[in-house]
Amino acid sequence: MKKYTEMTKDELLQEKAALEAEYEKIKGLGLSLDMSRGKPGADQLDLSLPMLDVLKSDSDMKSESGLDVRNYACLDGIPEAKALIAGMVGAKPEQAIVYGNSSLNIMYDQVSRAFIFGLCGNTPWCKLDKVKFLCPVPGYDRHFAITEEFGVEMINIPMTEDGPDMDMVEQYVNNDASVKGIWCVPKYSNPQGVVYSDETVKRFAKLKPAADDFRIFWDNAYTVHHLYDDDQAQIPDILALCEQEGNPDMVFEFCSTSKVSFPGAGVAGICTSEKNREDIKKRLTIQTIGHDKINQLRHARFFKDMDGVKAHMAKHAALIRPKFELIENILTDEIAPRGIGSWIKPLGGYFFGFEALPGCAKEIVAKCKEAGVTMTGAGSPFPYKKDPEDSVIRIAPTYPSIDELKKAAEVFVVVTRLVSVNKILEKN
């Protein structure tokens, strides 16, 4: 199989004609397939249905501390829920505050509080001339949407196979007091599946921010989302490292059970230093009397401990691993030999970060949609939805069935080949 860049013009034109005919056939099939978001499939959601039977009308509704979870009180979460959230990210239970169902909501709140009230006595960000955030790219579109909502200037930081370009991170953080934060997905990053190396995590902990209120927004969303039993990524405890380096307040670490139990009905939390926790609770006291402790207790009793979480996630892996391997195999067979795309093989998480030839991503996504396959918008993994190379596409394989995914992948391959041929012909 020849690389497209090695083909003659006549060969490319023949390939183009064949692919256009195939594309027209696909459009005639009337497909309606969705690979747009990283959602669990119905079979994954079925795994958590027994949780709904954990608490009944005759159940003991007291937490291990003796608190009646049906009533007010316990602003920062019941002890067993703290242990669950902290255990998922390798933190200590006393470092956790457990909220409702959404870690994204907690992140939004943290940015909002920083703008309105300031962090730990520092000047509210709304009173500053400029607020900047560092954004590793490709990255998570919903992170970027939060900072865009507040008018933050977002700065692209290229991702490497070890995590963000730490030379750039250090240069900005250590020298520019208007840099107030950085978004991070340290394990199985969205969308590429990158795992931050130990050295990268250590360099984060050693940062010497020019701003006292600089914070690392450490979204450990996929911390337990491994695909394989024998090849599971581990990263150092960022909170412990920061404390060792004299930076105990520099990190907000987030996680949730959204893709562990039920999206929209899980539990979420933040783990951080005592000073940060007191600052947060001061605002939470006004914001709410308490979150859903019944749901916290339900989760704690269903999973019991981290061994229970790991056993549950092994069941998830068994369901989605074939989907990831299907995509990996099709891309390896049909895209790589033609030299028209690259990606990092993910060992966990929910996505592939596919990199097409420059200038092709928007057209690939548009033509897939025209053929009945909906994907995440091109540009979404970048601030302001502006991919400077127009090359990155996020592939989300979990939601469709295997049969649907195979059809969607076949459409994606035909479209990617067609758009790539056209792009190469344009340059010739």
Coordinates of C-alpha atoms in Angstrom, one line a residue:
M1 CA 0.0 0.0 0.0
K2 CA 1.5 3.3 -1.1
K3 CA 1.6 6.5 0.9
Y4 CA -0.6 9.1 -0.7
T5 CA 2.4 11.5 -0.8
E6 CA 4.3 9.0 -2.9
M7 CA 1.5 8.5 -5.5
T8 CA 1.6 10.1 -8.9
K9 CA -1.1 12.6 -9.9
D10 CA -2.8 10.0 -12.1
E11 CA -2.8 7.5 -9.2
L12 CA -4.3 10.1 -6.9
L13 CA -7.0 11.0 -9.4
Q14 CA -7.9 7.3 -9.7
E15 CA -8.1 7.0 -5.9
K16 CA -10.2 10.1 -5.8
A17 CA -12.7 8.8 -8.3
A18 CA -13.0 5.5 -6.5
L19 CA -13.5 7.1 -3.1
E20 CA -16.1 9.6 -4.4
A21 CA -18.1 6.7 -5.7
E22 CA -17.8 4.9 -2.4
Y23 CA -18.8 8.0 -0.5
E24 CA -21.9 8.5 -2.6
K25 CA -23.0 4.9 -1.8
I26 CA -22.5 5.5 1.9
K27 CA -24.6 8.7 1.8
G28 CA -27.4 6.6 0.3
L29 CA -27.5 4.2 3.3
G30 CA -29.2 6.8 5.5
L31 CA -27.0 6.2 8.5
S32 CA -27.5 8.0 11.8
L33 CA -24.6 7.3 14.1
D34 CA -23.2 9.3 17.0
M35 CA -19.6 9.6 18.0
S36 CA -19.8 13.1 19.2
R37 CA -19.4 12.8 23.0
G38 CA -17.6 10.5 25.4
K39 CA -20.7 8.9 26.8
P40 CA -21.0 5.5 28.4
G41 CA -23.0 2.9 26.4
A42 CA -26.2 1.5 27.8
D43 CA -24.4 -1.7 28.7
Q44 CA -22.0 0.3 30.9
L45 CA -24.9 2.0 32.6
D46 CA -26.5 -1.3 33.3
L47 CA -23.5 -2.2 35.5
S48 CA -24.6 0.3 38.1
L49 CA -28.3 -0.5 38.2
P50 CA -27.9 -2.6 41.4
M51 CA -26.8 0.6 43.2
L52 CA -30.5 1.7 43.0
D53 CA -31.3 -1.2 45.4
V54 CA -28.7 -0.4 48.0
L55 CA -30.9 2.0 49.9
K56 CA -34.6 1.2 50.5
S57 CA -37.3 2.6 52.7
D58 CA -36.2 0.3 55.6
S59 CA -32.4 0.9 55.1
D60 CA -30.2 2.3 57.8
M61 CA -29.8 5.9 56.7
K62 CA -27.0 6.9 58.9
S63 CA -23.4 7.4 57.8
E64 CA -20.5 5.8 59.6
S65 CA -20.2 9.0 61.7
G66 CA -23.8 8.5 62.9
L67 CA -25.2 11.4 60.8
D68 CA -28.7 10.9 59.4
V69 CA -28.1 11.5 55.7
R70 CA -31.8 12.5 55.1
N71 CA -31.3 15.7 57.0
Y72 CA -29.3 18.9 56.8
A73 CA -25.6 19.2 57.9
C74 CA -22.3 17.8 56.7
L75 CA -21.4 20.6 54.3
D76 CA -18.2 18.9 52.9
G77 CA -19.5 15.3 52.6
I78 CA -20.0 12.2 54.7
P79 CA -16.8 10.4 55.7
E80 CA -17.2 7.3 53.6
A81 CA -17.9 9.5 50.5
K82 CA -14.7 11.5 51.2
A83 CA -12.8 8.2 51.4
L84 CA -14.2 7.1 48.1
I85 CA -13.4 10.3 46.2
A86 CA -9.9 10.6 47.8
G87 CA -9.2 7.0 47.2
M88 CA -9.9 7.3 43.5
V89 CA -7.2 10.0 43.1
G90 CA -4.8 8.7 45.7
A91 CA -5.4 11.6 48.1
K92 CA -6.2 11.6 51.8
P93 CA -9.9 11.6 52.9
E94 CA -9.4 14.7 55.0
Q95 CA -8.2 16.5 51.8
A96 CA -11.6 16.0 50.1
I97 CA -14.8 18.0 49.8
V98 CA -17.6 16.0 48.3
Y99 CA -20.2 17.9 46.2
G100 CA -23.1 16.8 44.1
N101 CA -22.9 15.0 40.8
S102 CA -20.5 17.1 38.6
S103 CA -16.8 17.9 38.8
L104 CA -17.3 20.3 35.9
N105 CA -19.7 22.3 38.2
I106 CA -16.9 22.4 40.8
M107 CA -14.4 23.7 38.3
Y108 CA -16.8 26.4 37.2
D109 CA -17.4 27.3 40.8
Q110 CA -13.7 27.6 41.5
V111 CA -13.2 30.0 38.6
S112 CA -16.3 31.9 39.5
R113 CA -15.3 32.3 43.1
A114 CA -11.8 33.5 42.0
F115 CA -13.4 36.2 39.9
I116 CA -16.0 37.3 42.4
F117 CA -14.2 36.9 45.8
G118 CA -10.5 36.1 45.0
L119 CA -8.7 33.0 46.3
C120 CA -7.5 32.9 49.9
G121 CA -7.6 36.7 50.4
N122 CA -6.0 37.6 47.0
T123 CA -7.5 40.3 44.7
P124 CA -10.6 39.1 42.9
W125 CA -9.8 38.3 39.3
C126 CA -12.6 40.6 38.1
K127 CA -10.6 43.6 39.4
L128 CA -7.5 42.7 37.5
D129 CA -6.6 44.1 34.1
K130 CA -5.7 40.7 32.7
V131 CA -6.3 37.1 33.7
K132 CA -4.6 34.3 31.7
F133 CA -4.9 30.5 31.7
L134 CA -2.5 28.0 30.2
C135 CA -4.3 25.4 28.0
P136 CA -2.5 22.2 27.0
V137 CA -3.6 21.4 23.5
P138 CA -5.3 19.3 22.2
G139 CA -7.4 19.5 25.4
Y140 CA -10.9 19.3 26.8
D141 CA -13.4 21.7 25.2
R142 CA -15.5 22.1 28.3
H143 CA -12.5 23.4 30.3
F144 CA -11.8 26.0 27.6
A145 CA -15.5 27.0 27.6
I146 CA -15.4 27.9 31.3
T147 CA -12.4 30.2 31.0
E148 CA -13.8 31.7 27.7
E149 CA -17.1 32.4 29.6
F150 CA -15.2 34.6 32.1
G151 CA -13.2 36.4 29.5
V152 CA -9.9 34.8 30.4
E153 CA -7.1 35.0 27.8
M154 CA -6.2 31.4 27.0
I155 CA -2.7 30.4 25.9
N156 CA -2.0 27.2 24.0
I157 CA 0.6 24.9 25.5
P158 CA 1.6 22.0 23.1
M159 CA 1.2 18.5 24.5
T160 CA 4.0 16.0 24.2
E161 CA 4.0 12.3 24.9
D162 CA 4.9 13.1 28.5
G163 CA 2.3 15.9 29.0
P164 CA 2.4 19.6 28.5
D165 CA 5.6 21.3 27.3
M166 CA 6.9 22.1 30.7
D167 CA 9.6 24.5 29.5
M168 CA 6.7 26.8 28.3
V169 CA 4.7 26.2 31.4
E170 CA 7.6 27.2 33.7
Q171 CA 8.4 30.2 31.6
Y172 CA 4.8 31.5 31.8
V173 CA 4.0 30.5 35.4
N174 CA 7.2 31.6 37.0
N175 CA 7.4 35.0 35.2
D176 CA 4.0 36.3 34.5
A177 CA 1.7 37.2 37.5
S178 CA -1.3 37.5 35.2
V179 CA -1.1 33.7 34.6
K180 CA -3.6 32.4 37.2
G181 CA -4.2 28.8 36.2
I182 CA -3.6 25.8 33.9
W183 CA -6.1 23.1 32.9
C184 CA -4.7 19.6 33.2
V185 CA -6.1 16.1 32.5
P186 CA -3.0 14.2 33.8
K187 CA -4.1 10.6 33.2
Y188 CA -5.4 9.3 29.8
S189 CA -5.9 13.0 28.7
N190 CA -8.8 14.1 26.7
P191 CA -8.6 13.6 23.8
Q192 CA -5.1 12.0 23.1
G193 CA -4.9 9.6 26.0
V194 CA -1.5 11.0 27.1
V195 CA -0.3 10.1 30.6
Y196 CA 1.8 12.7 32.3
S197 CA 5.3 11.3 33.1
D198 CA 6.6 11.3 36.7
E199 CA 9.1 14.0 35.7
T200 CA 6.3 16.2 34.3
V201 CA 4.3 15.9 37.6
K202 CA 7.4 16.7 39.6
R203 CA 8.1 19.8 37.5
F204 CA 4.5 20.9 38.2
A205 CA 5.1 20.6 41.9
K206 CA 8.3 22.6 41.7
L207 CA 6.7 25.6 39.9
K208 CA 7.4 29.0 41.5
P209 CA 4.5 31.0 40.4
A210 CA 4.8 34.7 40.0
A211 CA 1.1 34.9 41.2
D212 CA 0.2 33.9 44.8
D213 CA -3.2 32.8 43.5
F214 CA -2.0 30.6 40.6
R215 CA -3.7 27.2 40.7
I216 CA -3.3 24.0 38.8
F217 CA -6.8 22.7 37.8
W218 CA -5.9 19.0 38.0
D219 CA -8.9 17.3 36.5
N220 CA -8.2 13.6 37.2
A221 CA -11.3 12.6 35.4
Y222 CA -10.0 9.2 34.0
T223 CA -8.0 8.1 37.0
V224 CA -9.6 4.7 37.3
H225 CA -10.6 4.3 33.6
H226 CA -8.0 1.7 32.5
L227 CA -8.5 -0.5 29.4
Y228 CA -6.1 -3.3 30.4
D229 CA -5.4 -5.2 33.6
D230 CA -1.7 -5.6 32.9
D231 CA -0.9 -2.1 31.6
Q232 CA -2.4 0.6 33.9
A233 CA -0.9 4.0 34.1
Q234 CA 0.1 5.4 37.5
I235 CA 1.0 9.0 38.2
P236 CA 2.5 10.5 41.4
D237 CA 0.3 12.2 44.0
I238 CA 0.4 15.9 42.9
L239 CA -0.9 17.1 46.3
A240 CA 1.8 15.3 48.3
L241 CA 4.6 16.5 45.9
C242 CA 3.4 20.1 46.1
E243 CA 3.4 19.9 49.9
Q244 CA 6.9 18.6 49.8
E245 CA 8.0 21.4 47.6
G246 CA 6.4 24.1 49.8
N247 CA 3.5 24.7 47.4
P248 CA 0.7 23.1 49.3
D249 CA -2.0 25.4 48.1
M250 CA -1.2 25.3 44.4
V251 CA -3.5 22.4 43.3
F252 CA -7.2 21.9 42.9
E253 CA -7.7 18.2 42.1
F254 CA -11.1 17.1 40.8
C255 CA -12.7 13.8 40.1
S256 CA -16.2 12.2 39.9
T257 CA -18.0 9.0 39.4
S258 CA -19.8 10.3 36.3
K259 CA -18.4 7.6 34.0
V260 CA -18.1 5.1 36.9
S261 CA -21.7 5.0 38.0
F262 CA -24.3 7.3 36.4
P263 CA -23.5 10.5 34.5
G264 CA -25.6 13.2 36.0
A265 CA -26.3 11.1 39.1
G266 CA -22.9 10.3 40.5
V267 CA -20.8 12.1 43.1
A268 CA -17.9 14.5 42.6
G269 CA -15.3 16.1 44.7
I270 CA -12.3 18.3 45.0
C271 CA -9.1 17.4 46.9
T272 CA -6.9 20.3 48.0
S273 CA -5.0 21.8 50.9
E274 CA -6.5 22.9 54.2
K275 CA -6.1 26.6 53.4
N276 CA -8.0 26.1 50.1
R277 CA -10.6 23.9 51.8
E278 CA -11.4 26.6 54.4
D279 CA -11.6 29.2 51.7
I280 CA -14.0 27.1 49.7
K281 CA -16.2 26.2 52.7
K282 CA -16.5 29.8 53.6
R283 CA -18.3 30.4 50.3
L284 CA -20.1 27.0 50.3
T285 CA -21.7 27.9 53.7
I286 CA -23.6 30.7 51.9
Q287 CA -24.2 28.7 48.7
T288 CA -25.7 25.6 50.1
I289 CA -26.7 23.8 53.3
G290 CA -25.4 20.6 51.9
H291 CA -25.3 18.3 48.9
D292 CA -27.1 15.0 48.3
K293 CA -25.8 12.8 51.2
I294 CA -28.3 10.0 50.3
N295 CA -26.5 9.6 47.0
Q296 CA -23.2 9.9 48.7
L297 CA -24.2 7.0 51.0
R298 CA -25.6 5.0 48.1
H299 CA -22.3 5.2 46.3
A300 CA -20.2 4.4 49.3
R301 CA -22.2 1.3 50.2
F302 CA -22.3 0.1 46.6
F303 CA -18.5 0.3 46.0
K304 CA -17.5 -0.3 49.6
D305 CA -13.8 0.6 49.0
M306 CA -11.3 1.0 46.2
D307 CA -11.2 -2.7 45.6
G308 CA -14.9 -2.5 44.8
V309 CA -14.2 0.5 42.4
K310 CA -11.5 -1.4 40.7
A311 CA -13.6 -4.5 40.2
H312 CA -16.4 -2.4 38.8
M313 CA -14.1 -0.6 36.4
A314 CA -12.7 -3.9 35.2
K315 CA -16.3 -4.7 34.0
H316 CA -16.4 -1.3 32.2
A317 CA -13.1 -2.1 30.5
A318 CA -14.3 -5.5 29.3
L319 CA -17.2 -3.7 27.5
I320 CA -15.3 -0.8 25.9
R321 CA -11.9 -2.4 25.2
P322 CA -13.2 -4.2 22.0
K323 CA -14.4 -0.8 20.8
F324 CA -11.1 0.9 21.3
E325 CA -9.3 -2.1 19.7
L326 CA -11.7 -1.9 16.7
I327 CA -10.8 1.7 16.1
E328 CA -7.1 1.1 16.6
N329 CA -7.1 -1.8 14.2
I330 CA -9.0 0.0 11.5
L331 CA -6.8 3.1 11.7
T332 CA -3.7 0.9 11.7
D333 CA -4.8 -1.0 8.6
E334 CA -6.4 1.8 6.6
I335 CA -4.9 5.1 7.6
A336 CA -1.3 4.6 8.9
P337 CA 0.0 2.8 5.8
R338 CA -1.3 5.7 3.6
G339 CA 0.5 8.3 5.7
I340 CA -2.6 10.4 6.2
G341 CA -3.1 10.4 10.0
S342 CA -1.5 9.7 13.3
W343 CA -2.6 9.1 16.9
I344 CA -1.4 7.8 20.3
K345 CA -2.8 4.4 21.3
P346 CA -4.8 5.1 24.4
L347 CA -4.5 2.7 27.4
G348 CA -7.5 4.2 29.1
G349 CA -9.9 7.1 29.2
Y350 CA -12.6 7.7 26.6
F351 CA -11.1 9.0 23.4
F352 CA -8.7 8.8 20.5
G353 CA -7.0 12.1 19.5
F354 CA -6.6 11.6 15.7
E355 CA -4.4 14.0 13.8
A356 CA -5.2 14.3 10.1
L357 CA -3.1 16.1 7.5
P358 CA -3.1 19.8 8.1
G359 CA -6.1 21.6 6.7
C360 CA -8.3 18.5 6.7
A361 CA -10.1 18.2 10.1
K362 CA -13.1 20.5 9.4
E363 CA -13.8 19.0 6.1
I364 CA -13.5 15.4 7.4
V365 CA -16.0 16.2 10.3
A366 CA -18.4 17.9 7.9
K367 CA -18.3 15.1 5.3
C368 CA -18.8 12.5 8.0
K369 CA -21.9 14.4 9.2
E370 CA -23.2 14.6 5.6
A371 CA -22.8 10.8 5.5
G372 CA -24.7 10.3 8.8
V373 CA -21.9 10.1 11.3
T374 CA -21.9 12.9 13.9
M375 CA -18.5 13.7 15.5
T376 CA -17.2 16.3 17.9
G377 CA -16.7 19.6 16.0
A378 CA -13.3 20.2 14.5
G379 CA -11.4 22.7 16.6
S380 CA -13.2 21.7 19.8
P381 CA -9.9 20.5 21.5
F382 CA -8.5 24.0 21.3
P383 CA -9.3 27.3 23.0
Y384 CA -11.9 29.4 21.0
K385 CA -12.4 26.3 18.8
K386 CA -9.4 27.4 16.7
D387 CA -7.1 24.6 15.7
P388 CA -4.1 26.4 14.1
E389 CA -3.4 23.4 11.9
D390 CA -7.0 22.3 11.4
S391 CA -5.9 18.7 11.9
V392 CA -7.1 17.3 15.2
I393 CA -10.3 15.2 15.5
R394 CA -11.6 13.6 18.6
I395 CA -13.0 10.1 18.2
A396 CA -15.3 8.9 20.9
P397 CA -15.9 5.2 20.6
T398 CA -17.8 4.2 23.7
Y399 CA -21.4 5.2 23.1
P400 CA -22.3 3.3 19.8
S401 CA -22.7 -0.5 19.8
I402 CA -19.9 -2.5 18.2
D403 CA -21.9 -2.9 15.0
E404 CA -22.6 0.9 14.8
L405 CA -19.0 1.7 15.7
K406 CA -17.7 -0.5 12.8
K407 CA -20.0 1.3 10.3
A408 CA -19.0 4.7 11.7
A409 CA -15.3 3.8 11.5
E410 CA -15.6 2.7 8.0
V411 CA -17.3 6.0 7.0
F412 CA -14.5 7.9 8.8
V413 CA -11.8 6.0 6.9
V414 CA -13.4 6.6 3.5
V415 CA -13.9 10.3 4.3
T416 CA -10.4 10.8 5.7
R417 CA -8.9 9.2 2.6
L418 CA -11.1 11.3 0.2
V419 CA -10.3 14.6 2.0
S420 CA -6.6 13.7 2.2
V421 CA -6.4 12.9 -1.5
N422 CA -8.1 16.2 -2.4
K423 CA -5.8 18.1 -0.1
I424 CA -2.7 16.6 -1.7
L425 CA -4.0 17.2 -5.2
E426 CA -4.6 20.9 -4.3
K427 CA -0.9 21.2 -3.4
N428 CA 0.2 19.6 -6.7

